[in-house]
PDB file of C-alpha atoms in Angstrom:
ATOM      1  CA  ARG A   1      10.816-151.384 -74.577  1.00 40.00           C
ATOM      2  CA  ASP A   2       9.458-149.917 -71.344  1.00 42.00           C
ATOM      3  CA  TRP A   3      12.454-147.750 -70.489  1.00 41.00           C
ATOM      4  CA  ARG A   4      11.018-144.888 -72.547  1.00 45.00           C
ATOM      5  CA  ALA A   5       7.881-144.575 -70.502  1.00 45.00           C
ATOM      6  CA  LEU A   6       8.705-143.335 -67.024  1.00 46.00           C
ATOM      7  CA  ALA A   7      11.823-141.577 -68.292  1.00 45.00           C
ATOM      8  CA  LEU A   8       9.456-138.886 -69.538  1.00 44.00           C
ATOM      9  CA  THR A   9       8.567-138.036 -65.956  1.00 41.00           C
ATOM     10  CA  HIS A  10      11.886-138.624 -64.185  1.00 41.00           C
ATOM     11  CA  SER A  11      14.873-137.908 -66.402  1.00 33.00           C
ATOM     12  CA  SER A  12      17.470-138.370 -63.648  1.00 28.00           C
ATOM     13  CA  SER A  13      16.475-141.958 -62.826  1.00 31.00           C
ATOM     14  CA  ARG A  14      18.660-145.047 -63.194  1.00 31.00           C
ATOM     15  CA  TRP A  15      17.183-147.721 -65.462  1.00 31.00           C
ATOM     16  CA  SER A  16      17.629-151.445 -65.878  1.00 31.00           C
ATOM     17  CA  ARG A  17      16.101-152.387 -69.200  1.00 31.00           C
ATOM     18  CA  GLY A  18      14.377-155.723 -69.767  1.00 32.00           C
ATOM     19  CA  THR A  19      12.166-157.308 -72.381  1.00 35.00           C
ATOM     20  CA  THR A  20       8.908-156.671 -70.534  1.00 47.00           C
ATOM     21  CA  SER A  21       9.837-154.379 -67.684  1.00 56.00           C
ATOM     22  CA  ALA A  22      12.171-151.676 -66.500  1.00 60.00           C
ATOM     23  CA  THR A  23      13.182-150.757 -62.974  1.00 63.00           C
ATOM     24  CA  LEU A  24      13.302-147.185 -61.729  1.00 62.00           C
ATOM     25  CA  THR A  25      15.274-146.503 -58.555  1.00 59.00           C
ATOM     26  CA  THR A  26      15.449-143.134 -56.837  1.00 56.00           C
ATOM     27  CA  THR A  27      17.097-142.233 -53.542  1.00 51.00           C
ATOM     28  CA  GLY A  28      17.442-139.192 -51.346  1.00 46.00           C
ATOM     29  CA  PRO A  29      15.282-136.073 -51.101  1.00 38.00           C
ATOM     30  CA  THR A  30      14.195-136.185 -54.750  1.00 33.00           C
ATOM     31  CA  SER A  31      12.547-139.547 -54.315  1.00 34.00           C
ATOM     32  CA  ARG A  32      10.495-138.517 -51.304  1.00 32.00           C
ATOM     33  CA  SER A  33       8.029-136.604 -53.440  1.00 33.00           C
ATOM     34  CA  VAL A  34       7.683-139.527 -55.856  1.00 40.00           C
ATOM     35  CA  ALA A  35       7.419-142.085 -53.069  1.00 38.00           C
ATOM     36  CA  GLY A  36       4.434-140.185 -51.761  1.00 42.00           C
ATOM     37  CA  ALA A  37       2.441-141.959 -54.461  1.00 46.00           C
ATOM     38  CA  GLY A  38       2.836-145.062 -52.303  1.00 48.00           C
ATOM     39  CA  ARG A  39       4.185-145.138 -48.753  1.00 55.00           C
ATOM     40  CA  SER A  40       6.402-142.291 -47.545  1.00 59.00           C
ATOM     41  CA  ARG A  41       9.886-143.810 -47.630  1.00 70.00           C
ATOM     42  CA  SER A  42      13.369-142.517 -48.485  1.00 83.00           C
ATOM     43  CA  ARG A  43      13.896-144.954 -51.380  1.00 89.00           C
ATOM     44  CA  LEU A  44      11.544-145.849 -54.202  1.00 90.00           C
ATOM     45  CA  ILE A  45      11.820-148.829 -56.533  1.00 92.00           C
ATOM     46  CA  GLY A  46       9.305-148.638 -59.365  1.00 92.00           C
ATOM     47  CA  ASP A  47       8.973-151.643 -61.651  1.00 94.00           C
ATOM     48  CA  VAL A  48       7.491-150.551 -64.989  1.00 93.00           C
ATOM     49  CA  LYS A  49       5.542-153.247 -66.816  1.00 94.00           C
ATOM     50  CA  PHE A  50       4.097-152.923 -70.323  1.00 93.00           C
ATOM     51  CA  LYS A  51       1.849-155.845 -71.193  1.00 94.00           C
ATOM     52  CA  ASP A  52      -0.758-156.972 -73.688  1.00 92.00           C
ATOM     53  CA  SER A  53      -4.078-158.270 -72.347  1.00 92.00           C
ATOM     54  CA  LEU A  54      -4.512-160.539 -75.383  1.00 90.00           C
ATOM     55  CA  SER A  55      -2.468-163.405 -76.804  1.00 84.00           C
ATOM     56  CA  SER A  56      -1.581-164.873 -80.176  1.00 79.00           C
ATOM     57  CA  ASN A  57      -3.292-168.026 -78.899  1.00 85.00           C
ATOM     58  CA  PRO A  58      -7.036-167.369 -78.318  1.00 86.00           C
ATOM     59  CA  GLU A  59      -7.172-170.117 -75.705  1.00 87.00           C
ATOM     60  CA  ASP A  60      -4.704-168.163 -73.529  1.00 87.00           C
ATOM     61  CA  VAL A  61      -6.833-165.006 -73.405  1.00 89.00           C
ATOM     62  CA  GLY A  62      -8.327-164.602 -69.942  1.00 88.00           C
ATOM     63  CA  GLN A  63     -12.012-163.802 -69.596  1.00 87.00           C
ATOM     64  CA  ARG A  64     -11.544-161.537 -66.570  1.00 88.00           C
ATOM     65  CA  GLY A  65     -10.122-158.778 -68.738  1.00 90.00           C
ATOM     66  CA  ALA A  66     -13.504-158.398 -70.453  1.00 89.00           C
ATOM     67  CA  PHE A  67     -15.143-157.424 -67.162  1.00 91.00           C
ATOM     68  CA  VAL A  68     -12.391-155.923 -64.977  1.00 91.00           C
ATOM     69  CA  GLY A  69      -9.873-153.258 -65.940  1.00 92.00           C
ATOM     70  CA  LEU A  70      -6.378-154.794 -66.275  1.00 95.00           C
ATOM     71  CA  GLY A  71      -7.999-158.097 -65.317  1.00 93.00           C
ATOM     72  CA  ASN A  72      -5.761-160.156 -67.620  1.00 94.00           C
ATOM     73  CA  THR A  73      -2.491-158.495 -66.620  1.00 95.00           C
ATOM     74  CA  GLU A  74      -2.587-156.994 -63.129  1.00 96.00           C
ATOM     75  CA  PRO A  75      -3.151-160.111 -60.951  1.00 94.00           C
ATOM     76  CA  GLY A  76      -0.211-162.051 -62.373  1.00 94.00           C
ATOM     77  CA  THR A  77       2.058-159.022 -62.529  1.00 96.00           C
ATOM     78  CA  SER A  78       1.253-158.072 -58.949  1.00 97.00           C
ATOM     79  CA  ALA A  79       1.998-161.637 -57.845  1.00 96.00           C
ATOM     80  CA  ASP A  80       5.409-161.462 -59.533  1.00 96.00           C
ATOM     81  CA  VAL A  81       6.348-158.104 -58.004  1.00 96.00           C
ATOM     82  CA  PHE A  82       4.853-158.440 -54.510  1.00 97.00           C
ATOM     83  CA  GLY A  83       4.519-162.218 -54.125  1.00 97.00           C
ATOM     84  CA  LEU A  84       1.615-164.212 -52.683  1.00 97.00           C
ATOM     85  CA  GLU A  85       0.910-165.618 -49.244  1.00 95.00           C
ATOM     86  CA  GLN A  86      -0.474-169.154 -49.192  1.00 95.00           C
ATOM     87  CA  ARG A  87      -4.188-169.318 -48.523  1.00 93.00           C
ATOM     88  CA  GLY A  88      -6.437-172.317 -48.160  1.00 94.00           C
ATOM     89  CA  ALA A  89      -5.493-175.888 -48.998  1.00 93.00           C
ATOM     90  CA  VAL A  90      -4.897-177.705 -52.278  1.00 91.00           C
ATOM     91  CA  GLY A  91      -8.214-179.484 -51.896  1.00 93.00           C
ATOM     92  CA  ASP A  92     -10.100-176.185 -51.858  1.00 94.00           C
ATOM     93  CA  GLY A  93      -9.857-175.882 -55.637  1.00 93.00           C
ATOM     94  CA  ASP A  94      -8.566-172.978 -57.709  1.00 92.00           C
ATOM     95  CA  PHE A  95      -8.721-169.445 -56.373  1.00 91.00           C
ATOM     96  CA  ARG A  96     -12.046-167.747 -57.054  1.00 90.00           C
ATOM     97  CA  PRO A  97     -11.839-163.952 -57.506  1.00 83.00           C
ATOM     98  CA  SER A  98     -15.604-163.684 -57.109  1.00 85.00           C
ATOM     99  CA  ASP A  99     -15.629-164.646 -53.421  1.00 90.00           C
ATOM    100  CA  GLY A 100     -11.945-164.902 -52.461  1.00 88.00           C
ATOM    101  CA  GLY A 101     -12.170-168.628 -51.796  1.00 93.00           C
ATOM    102  CA  GLY A 102     -10.017-171.459 -53.081  1.00 94.00           C
ATOM    103  CA  TYR A 103      -6.335-172.287 -52.872  1.00 96.00           C
ATOM    104  CA  VAL A 104      -3.524-169.802 -53.409  1.00 96.00           C
ATOM    105  CA  ALA A 105       0.006-171.187 -53.526  1.00 96.00           C
ATOM    106  CA  TYR A 106       2.883-169.279 -51.952  1.00 97.00           C
ATOM    107  CA  LYS A 107       4.924-167.251 -54.419  1.00 97.00           C
ATOM    108  CA  LYS A 108       8.109-165.400 -53.520  1.00 97.00           C
ATOM    109  CA  ALA A 109       8.154-161.746 -54.523  1.00 97.00           C
ATOM    110  CA  ASP A 110      10.675-160.568 -57.104  1.00 96.00           C
ATOM    111  CA  TYR A 111      11.435-157.711 -54.698  1.00 96.00           C
ATOM    112  CA  ALA A 112      11.308-159.692 -51.464  1.00 96.00           C
ATOM    113  CA  HIS A 113      14.452-158.058 -50.074  1.00 95.00           C
ATOM    114  CA  ALA A 114      13.329-154.536 -50.929  1.00 95.00           C
ATOM    115  CA  LEU A 115       9.878-155.173 -49.469  1.00 96.00           C
ATOM    116  CA  SER A 116      11.465-156.273 -46.198  1.00 95.00           C
ATOM    117  CA  ARG A 117      13.281-152.945 -45.795  1.00 94.00           C
ATOM    118  CA  SER A 118      11.599-150.228 -43.741  1.00 93.00           C
ATOM    119  CA  ASP A 119      13.197-147.448 -45.825  1.00 93.00           C
ATOM    120  CA  THR A 120      12.073-148.752 -49.244  1.00 93.00           C
ATOM    121  CA  ASP A 121       8.816-148.373 -51.122  1.00 94.00           C
ATOM    122  CA  VAL A 122       8.183-150.797 -53.989  1.00 95.00           C
ATOM    123  CA  GLN A 123       5.640-149.760 -56.606  1.00 95.00           C
ATOM    124  CA  MET A 124       4.368-151.576 -59.694  1.00 96.00           C
ATOM    125  CA  TYR A 125       3.688-149.266 -62.649  1.00 96.00           C
ATOM    126  CA  LEU A 126       1.641-151.337 -65.090  1.00 96.00           C
ATOM    127  CA  PHE A 127       0.569-150.210 -68.563  1.00 96.00           C
ATOM    128  CA  GLU A 128      -1.383-152.148 -71.185  1.00 95.00           C
ATOM    129  CA  THR A 129      -0.921-151.905 -74.928  1.00 93.00           C
ATOM    130  CA  PHE A 130      -4.594-150.951 -75.312  1.00 91.00           C
ATOM    131  CA  GLY A 131      -4.076-147.879 -73.145  1.00 93.00           C
ATOM    132  CA  GLY A 132      -4.753-149.057 -69.602  1.00 94.00           C
ATOM    133  CA  TRP A 133      -2.868-147.502 -66.670  1.00 96.00           C
ATOM    134  CA  CYS A 134      -2.885-149.075 -63.227  1.00 97.00           C
ATOM    135  CA  ASN A 135      -3.908-147.092 -60.141  1.00 96.00           C
ATOM    136  CA  ALA A 136      -0.307-146.614 -58.967  1.00 96.00           C
ATOM    137  CA  VAL A 137       0.537-144.856 -62.236  1.00 96.00           C
ATOM    138  CA  LYS A 138      -2.520-142.631 -61.950  1.00 96.00           C
ATOM    139  CA  ARG A 139      -1.652-141.726 -58.353  1.00 95.00           C
ATOM    140  CA  LEU A 140       1.892-140.831 -59.416  1.00 93.00           C
ATOM    141  CA  PHE A 141       0.710-138.594 -62.234  1.00 95.00           C
ATOM    142  CA  TYR A 142      -1.907-136.865 -60.071  1.00 96.00           C
ATOM    143  CA  GLN A 143       0.706-136.179 -57.411  1.00 94.00           C
ATOM    144  CA  MET A 144       3.075-134.637 -59.942  1.00 94.00           C
ATOM    145  CA  LYS A 145       0.173-132.647 -61.379  1.00 96.00           C
ATOM    146  CA  ASP A 146      -0.550-131.178 -57.956  1.00 96.00           C
ATOM    147  CA  LYS A 147       3.085-130.169 -57.471  1.00 95.00           C
ATOM    148  CA  VAL A 148       3.000-127.996 -60.598  1.00 95.00           C
ATOM    149  CA  ARG A 149      -0.646-126.990 -60.034  1.00 96.00           C
ATOM    150  CA  ASN A 150      -1.449-128.594 -63.366  1.00 97.00           C
ATOM    151  CA  LYS A 151       0.143-125.636 -65.157  1.00 96.00           C
ATOM    152  CA  LEU A 152       2.485-125.761 -68.136  1.00 96.00           C
ATOM    153  CA  SER A 153       5.841-124.052 -68.010  1.00 94.00           C
ATOM    154  CA  LYS A 154       6.546-121.294 -70.517  1.00 94.00           C
ATOM    155  CA  ARG A 155       8.703-123.659 -72.597  1.00 94.00           C
ATOM    156  CA  GLN A 156       6.096-126.414 -72.520  1.00 94.00           C
ATOM    157  CA  HIS A 157       3.365-123.983 -73.504  1.00 92.00           C
ATOM    158  CA  GLU A 158       5.358-122.557 -76.426  1.00 93.00           C
ATOM    159  CA  ASP A 159       7.221-125.633 -77.701  1.00 93.00           C
ATOM    160  CA  GLU A 160       5.348-128.780 -76.667  1.00 92.00           C
ATOM    161  CA  ALA A 161       1.659-128.151 -76.049  1.00 93.00           C
ATOM    162  CA  SER A 162      -1.003-128.412 -78.740  1.00 91.00           C
ATOM    163  CA  TRP A 163      -4.644-127.350 -78.838  1.00 92.00           C
ATOM    164  CA  SER A 164      -5.575-130.600 -77.072  1.00 92.00           C
ATOM    165  CA  THR A 165      -2.985-130.339 -74.261  1.00 94.00           C
ATOM    166  CA  ARG A 166      -3.620-127.088 -72.447  1.00 93.00           C
ATOM    167  CA  SER A 167      -2.731-128.440 -68.988  1.00 96.00           C
ATOM    168  CA  TRP A 168       0.284-130.245 -67.535  1.00 96.00           C
ATOM    169  CA  LEU A 169      -1.628-133.484 -66.977  1.00 96.00           C
ATOM    170  CA  SER A 170      -3.094-133.646 -70.470  1.00 96.00           C
ATOM    171  CA  LEU A 171       0.330-132.969 -72.020  1.00 96.00           C
ATOM    172  CA  GLN A 172       2.181-135.584 -69.965  1.00 95.00           C
ATOM    173  CA  ALA A 173      -0.568-138.193 -70.400  1.00 95.00           C
ATOM    174  CA  GLN A 174      -0.430-137.674 -74.156  1.00 95.00           C
ATOM    175  CA  ARG A 175       3.371-137.901 -74.212  1.00 94.00           C
ATOM    176  CA  MET A 176       3.288-141.081 -72.149  1.00 94.00           C
ATOM    177  CA  SER A 177       0.660-142.680 -74.373  1.00 94.00           C
ATOM    178  CA  VAL A 178       2.620-141.824 -77.513  1.00 94.00           C
ATOM    179  CA  ALA A 179       5.857-143.204 -76.021  1.00 93.00           C
ATOM    180  CA  LEU A 180       4.129-146.456 -75.070  1.00 93.00           C
ATOM    181  CA  GLN A 181       2.597-146.958 -78.511  1.00 93.00           C
ATOM    182  CA  LEU A 182       5.907-146.168 -80.215  1.00 92.00           C
ATOM    183  CA  ALA A 183       7.604-148.728 -77.973  1.00 90.00           C
ATOM    184  CA  ALA A 184       4.986-151.346 -78.889  1.00 90.00           C
ATOM    185  CA  ALA A 185       5.316-150.536 -82.590  1.00 91.00           C
ATOM    186  CA  GLU A 186       9.110-150.749 -82.356  1.00 91.00           C
ATOM    187  CA  GLU A 187       8.917-154.189 -80.782  1.00 88.00           C
ATOM    188  CA  ILE A 188       6.509-155.414 -83.454  1.00 88.00           C
ATOM    189  CA  ALA A 189       8.805-154.074 -86.170  1.00 89.00           C
ATOM    190  CA  THR A 190      11.803-155.741 -84.534  1.00 90.00           C
ATOM    191  CA  GLU A 191      10.002-159.084 -84.341  1.00 87.00           C
ATOM    192  CA  LEU A 192       8.944-158.815 -87.987  1.00 87.00           C
ATOM    193  CA  ARG A 193      12.517-158.053 -89.035  1.00 86.00           C
ATOM    194  CA  LEU A 194      13.756-161.058 -87.099  1.00 77.00           C
ATOM    195  CA  ALA A 195      11.100-163.264 -88.706  1.00 74.00           C
ATOM    196  CA  ALA A 196      11.982-161.964 -92.167  1.00 72.00           C
ATOM    197  CA  ALA A 197      15.675-162.552 -91.525  1.00 67.00           C
ATOM    198  CA  SER A 198      14.972-166.128 -90.450  1.00 71.00           C
ATOM    199  CA  GLU A 199      12.915-166.762 -93.585  1.00 73.00           C
ATOM    200  CA  ASP A 200      15.646-165.318 -95.810  1.00 70.00           C
ATOM    201  CA  ALA A 201      18.229-167.521 -94.117  1.00 68.00           C
ATOM    202  CA  ALA A 202      16.051-170.599 -94.633  1.00 74.00           C
ATOM    203  CA  VAL A 203      15.638-169.791 -98.350  1.00 69.00           C
ATOM    204  CA  ALA A 204      19.368-169.228 -98.771  1.00 63.00           C
TER     205      ALA A 204
END
């Protein structure tokens, strides 16, 4: 579902589609400008995540998301992408975000090999279904905005912009938000069709 999202901003990228994420890989001179959103490297791997901060089971809904932006999605997603170093001991109790104390178990990064390379920059681009964008996404969009001086092209101005999108950033942010919500709606529709098909099969 996530492959639609960053494709709006980098049409020449290579994508690997998954159920909850998509991977964007760029190499060569083109990627240097994009990689500037993180560290300046010659190769960028951007893992796009699109997650819901809630759950169908109320008991699984984290409380941190009510007080911290992306609090229910970013910590776990970051741990998957970048891994975790062990801290403390098992007897120290669970990790406490409030003071940084407690035990953190080692977790191998999904991109451990890429992170070990000096020529590669790994970025996590996290979106939430309720509209949240992580800081890496915002940095990327602001960098692209600066490259075009936040101005629309003639074609964008005539064919794409509306009264509410009179700058490059407002247009692209709106397009991204629409693409994300369409992707979420498509997944819901797909799940409902699968559920209906299962019910029909059971009746038959």
